[in-house]
mmCIF file of C-alpha atoms (C1' of nucleotides) in Angstrom:
data_model
loop_
_atom_site.group_PDB
_atom_site.id
_atom_site.type_symbol
_atom_site.label_atom_id
_atom_site.label_comp_id
_atom_site.label_asym_id
_atom_site.label_seq_id
_atom_site.Cartn_x
_atom_site.Cartn_y
_atom_site.Cartn_z
ATOM 1 C CA UNK A 129 0.001 -0.078 0.018
ATOM 2 C CA UNK A 130 1.899 3.039 -1.184
ATOM 3 C CA UNK A 131 1.086 6.731 -0.324
ATOM 4 C CA UNK A 132 -1.060 7.051 -3.188
ATOM 5 C CA UNK A 133 -3.501 4.249 -2.225
ATOM 6 C CA UNK A 134 -4.336 5.980 0.970
ATOM 7 C CA UNK A 135 -5.249 9.010 -1.080
ATOM 8 C CA UNK A 136 -7.552 6.828 -3.499
ATOM 9 C CA UNK A 137 -9.244 5.328 -0.619
ATOM 10 C CA UNK A 138 -10.271 8.508 0.412
ATOM 11 C CA UNK A 139 -11.169 10.019 -2.582
ATOM 12 C CA UNK A 140 -13.592 7.152 -3.206
ATOM 13 C CA UNK A 141 -15.578 8.105 -0.304
ATOM 14 C CA UNK A 142 -16.698 11.163 -1.744
ATOM 15 C CA UNK A 143 -20.270 10.725 -2.764
ATOM 16 C CA UNK A 144 -21.984 11.809 -5.903
ATOM 17 C CA UNK A 145 -23.261 15.281 -5.724
ATOM 18 C CA UNK A 146 -20.452 16.527 -3.442
ATOM 19 C CA UNK A 147 -16.989 17.685 -4.259
ATOM 20 C CA UNK A 148 -13.654 17.967 -1.976
ATOM 21 C CA UNK A 149 -10.642 19.985 -2.532
ATOM 22 C CA UNK A 150 -7.061 18.489 -2.765
ATOM 23 C CA UNK A 151 -6.221 20.358 0.481
ATOM 24 C CA UNK A 152 -9.193 18.725 2.307
ATOM 25 C CA UNK A 153 -8.010 15.176 1.322
ATOM 26 C CA UNK A 154 -4.359 16.183 2.129
ATOM 27 C CA UNK A 155 -5.187 17.460 5.599
ATOM 28 C CA UNK A 156 -6.853 14.156 6.541
ATOM 29 C CA UNK A 157 -3.559 12.322 5.671
ATOM 30 C CA UNK A 158 -0.530 13.276 7.744
ATOM 31 C CA UNK A 159 2.472 13.793 5.694
ATOM 32 C CA UNK A 160 0.507 14.376 2.490
ATOM 33 C CA UNK A 161 0.181 17.740 0.955
ATOM 34 C CA UNK A 162 -2.294 19.263 -1.475
ATOM 35 C CA UNK A 163 0.117 18.892 -4.276
ATOM 36 C CA UNK A 164 0.572 15.072 -3.602
ATOM 37 C CA UNK A 165 -3.026 14.668 -4.034
ATOM 38 C CA UNK A 166 -3.086 16.230 -7.393
ATOM 39 C CA UNK A 167 -0.182 14.212 -8.427
ATOM 40 C CA UNK A 168 -1.739 11.034 -7.461
ATOM 41 C CA UNK A 169 -4.948 12.067 -9.314
ATOM 42 C CA UNK A 170 -2.902 13.026 -12.403
ATOM 43 C CA UNK A 171 -2.299 9.569 -13.677
ATOM 44 C CA UNK A 172 -6.020 8.672 -13.745
ATOM 45 C CA UNK A 173 -7.468 9.362 -17.032
ATOM 46 C CA UNK A 174 -4.159 10.251 -18.090
ATOM 47 C CA UNK A 175 -3.241 6.661 -18.021
ATOM 48 C CA UNK A 176 -2.340 4.945 -14.528
ATOM 49 C CA UNK A 177 -5.214 2.976 -13.077
ATOM 50 C CA UNK A 178 -6.716 2.967 -16.472
ATOM 51 C CA UNK A 179 -9.814 1.237 -15.187
ATOM 52 C CA UNK A 180 -10.733 2.937 -12.031
ATOM 53 C CA UNK A 181 -13.810 3.204 -9.769
ATOM 54 C CA UNK A 182 -12.111 6.461 -8.236
ATOM 55 C CA UNK A 183 -14.458 9.392 -8.576
ATOM 56 C CA UNK A 184 -11.339 11.602 -9.464
ATOM 57 C CA UNK A 185 -13.530 14.197 -10.967
ATOM 58 C CA UNK A 186 -14.910 15.185 -7.381
ATOM 59 C CA UNK A 187 -11.600 16.786 -6.444
ATOM 60 C CA UNK A 188 -11.524 20.405 -7.505
ATOM 61 C CA UNK A 189 -9.198 23.231 -6.210
ATOM 62 C CA UNK A 190 -9.851 25.175 -3.168
ATOM 63 C CA UNK A 191 -11.235 28.346 -5.025
ATOM 64 C CA UNK A 192 -13.907 26.041 -6.101
ATOM 65 C CA UNK A 193 -12.836 25.591 -9.588
ATOM 66 C CA UNK A 194 -11.050 23.247 -12.061
ATOM 67 C CA UNK A 195 -7.436 24.139 -13.019
ATOM 68 C CA UNK A 196 -7.160 24.514 -16.661
ATOM 69 C CA UNK A 197 -5.712 21.180 -18.410
ATOM 70 C CA UNK A 198 -6.523 18.627 -20.937
ATOM 71 C CA UNK A 199 -9.632 16.895 -19.861
ATOM 72 C CA UNK A 200 -10.867 19.759 -17.483
ATOM 73 C CA UNK A 201 -13.901 20.138 -19.818
ATOM 74 C CA UNK A 202 -14.703 16.540 -19.476
ATOM 75 C CA UNK A 203 -14.624 16.899 -15.717
ATOM 76 C CA UNK A 204 -17.202 19.768 -15.716
ATOM 77 C CA UNK A 205 -19.381 17.664 -17.609
ATOM 78 C CA UNK A 206 -19.355 14.731 -15.402
ATOM 79 C CA UNK A 207 -19.893 16.802 -12.189
ATOM 80 C CA UNK A 208 -22.724 18.872 -13.769
ATOM 81 C CA UNK A 209 -24.460 15.257 -14.659
ATOM 82 C CA UNK A 210 -23.887 14.532 -11.020
ATOM 83 C CA UNK A 211 -25.985 17.657 -9.967
ATOM 84 C CA UNK A 212 -22.883 20.106 -9.279
ATOM 85 C CA UNK A 213 -23.541 23.603 -10.461
ATOM 86 C CA UNK A 214 -20.814 25.922 -11.907
ATOM 87 C CA UNK A 215 -21.140 29.561 -11.794
ATOM 88 C CA UNK A 216 -20.473 31.557 -14.561
ATOM 89 C CA UNK A 217 -16.905 32.067 -13.309
ATOM 90 C CA UNK A 218 -16.640 28.367 -13.209
ATOM 91 C CA UNK A 219 -16.976 28.038 -9.514
ATOM 92 C CA UNK A 220 -18.942 25.705 -7.181
ATOM 93 C CA UNK A 221 -20.933 27.087 -4.116
ATOM 94 C CA UNK A 222 -18.849 25.322 -1.397
ATOM 95 C CA UNK A 223 -21.533 25.769 1.250
ATOM 96 C CA UNK A 224 -24.017 23.521 -0.839
ATOM 97 C CA UNK A 225 -21.848 20.889 -2.355
ATOM 98 C CA UNK A 226 -18.962 20.616 0.012
ATOM 99 C CA UNK A 227 -18.017 16.959 1.185
ATOM 100 C CA UNK A 228 -18.737 16.656 4.975
ATOM 101 C CA UNK A 229 -15.838 14.477 5.409
ATOM 102 C CA UNK A 230 -15.156 10.869 6.012
ATOM 103 C CA UNK A 231 -17.299 8.679 8.077
ATOM 104 C CA UNK A 232 -16.817 8.132 11.968
ATOM 105 C CA UNK A 233 -15.187 4.615 11.376
ATOM 106 C CA UNK A 234 -12.527 6.007 9.139
ATOM 107 C CA UNK A 235 -11.642 8.823 11.631
ATOM 108 C CA UNK A 236 -11.540 6.203 14.358
ATOM 109 C CA UNK A 237 -9.220 4.052 12.325
ATOM 110 C CA UNK A 238 -6.890 6.895 11.735
ATOM 111 C CA UNK A 239 -7.032 8.016 15.492
ATOM 112 C CA UNK A 240 -8.580 11.137 14.716
ATOM 113 C CA UNK A 241 -11.231 12.602 17.035
ATOM 114 C CA UNK A 242 -14.235 14.491 15.691
ATOM 115 C CA UNK A 243 -13.136 17.641 17.400
ATOM 116 C CA UNK A 244 -9.771 17.410 15.635
ATOM 117 C CA UNK A 245 -11.552 16.768 12.331
ATOM 118 C CA UNK A 246 -13.627 20.101 12.653
ATOM 119 C CA UNK A 247 -10.436 21.745 13.588
ATOM 120 C CA UNK A 248 -8.526 20.261 10.565
ATOM 121 C CA UNK A 249 -11.337 21.156 8.006
ATOM 122 C CA UNK A 250 -12.544 24.357 9.537
ATOM 123 C CA UNK A 251 -9.862 25.776 11.457
ATOM 124 C CA UNK A 252 -12.026 25.744 14.473
ATOM 125 C CA UNK A 253 -10.212 26.032 18.024
ATOM 126 C "C1'" DC B 57 21.910 8.115 -7.134
ATOM 127 C "C1'" DT B 58 20.204 12.543 -9.289
ATOM 128 C "C1'" DG B 59 17.198 15.268 -11.454
ATOM 129 C "C1'" DA B 60 12.669 16.289 -13.623
ATOM 130 C "C1'" DT B 61 8.022 16.327 -13.025
ATOM 131 C "C1'" DG B 62 3.277 16.955 -11.678
ATOM 132 C "C1'" DA B 63 -5.049 18.082 -10.928
ATOM 133 C "C1'" DC B 64 -2.051 22.996 -5.173
ATOM 134 C "C1'" DG B 65 -2.471 26.085 -1.101
ATOM 135 C "C1'" DG B 66 -1.113 29.712 1.989
ATOM 136 C "C1'" DT B 67 0.791 34.256 2.629
ATOM 137 C "C1'" DG B 68 1.732 38.841 1.471
ATOM 138 C "C1'" DC B 69 1.307 42.521 -1.363
ATOM 139 C "C1'" DG C 203 -10.101 39.486 -6.821
ATOM 140 C "C1'" DG C 204 -5.159 38.827 -9.317
ATOM 141 C "C1'" DC C 205 -0.190 37.816 -9.220
ATOM 142 C "C1'" DA C 206 4.564 36.068 -7.372
ATOM 143 C "C1'" DC C 207 6.924 33.238 -4.340
ATOM 144 C "C1'" DC C 208 7.658 29.437 -1.562
ATOM 145 C "C1'" DG C 209 7.155 24.827 0.352
ATOM 146 C "C1'" DC C 210 5.383 20.432 -0.425
ATOM 147 C "C1'" DC C 211 7.467 15.037 -1.952
ATOM 148 C "C1'" DA C 212 6.264 10.296 -4.230
ATOM 149 C "C1'" DT C 213 7.500 8.424 -8.721
ATOM 150 C "C1'" DC C 214 9.929 7.515 -12.806
ATOM 151 C "C1'" DA C 215 13.830 7.550 -16.278
#
DNA sequence: CTGATGACGGTGC
DNA sequence: GGCACCGCCATCA
């Protein structure tokens, strides 16, 4: 199980109709940075796990948009088909479509208290 | 071993 | 909001 597999496992938990940012995923995995999440997903669709059940399209950047790259257009389409709405500026409304995080079982397995989770995700004290 | 290469994010202007 | 800068590190040739 390499580093990227842990990322894939988490990404698989994001349900249809919701999206998460690279940073959200990274914050839940110690020693993982937002870039690594991007790098891990870069292979998908460009090649790596050619056949995948990983919902790579549900990970977008923290400003609520999709970074320009070959294939970005396809990502927009898939997300819209899942009910995600993009404004004219190409941004989502985080408050409506933000993934609420992994289930308690996952947090417990990682030894993360719910309070810590809130702190990690929302910067609460 | 070394170096290039990638879907980013926070901070400060 | 936009832009420049910096830190991030697994993977592969």
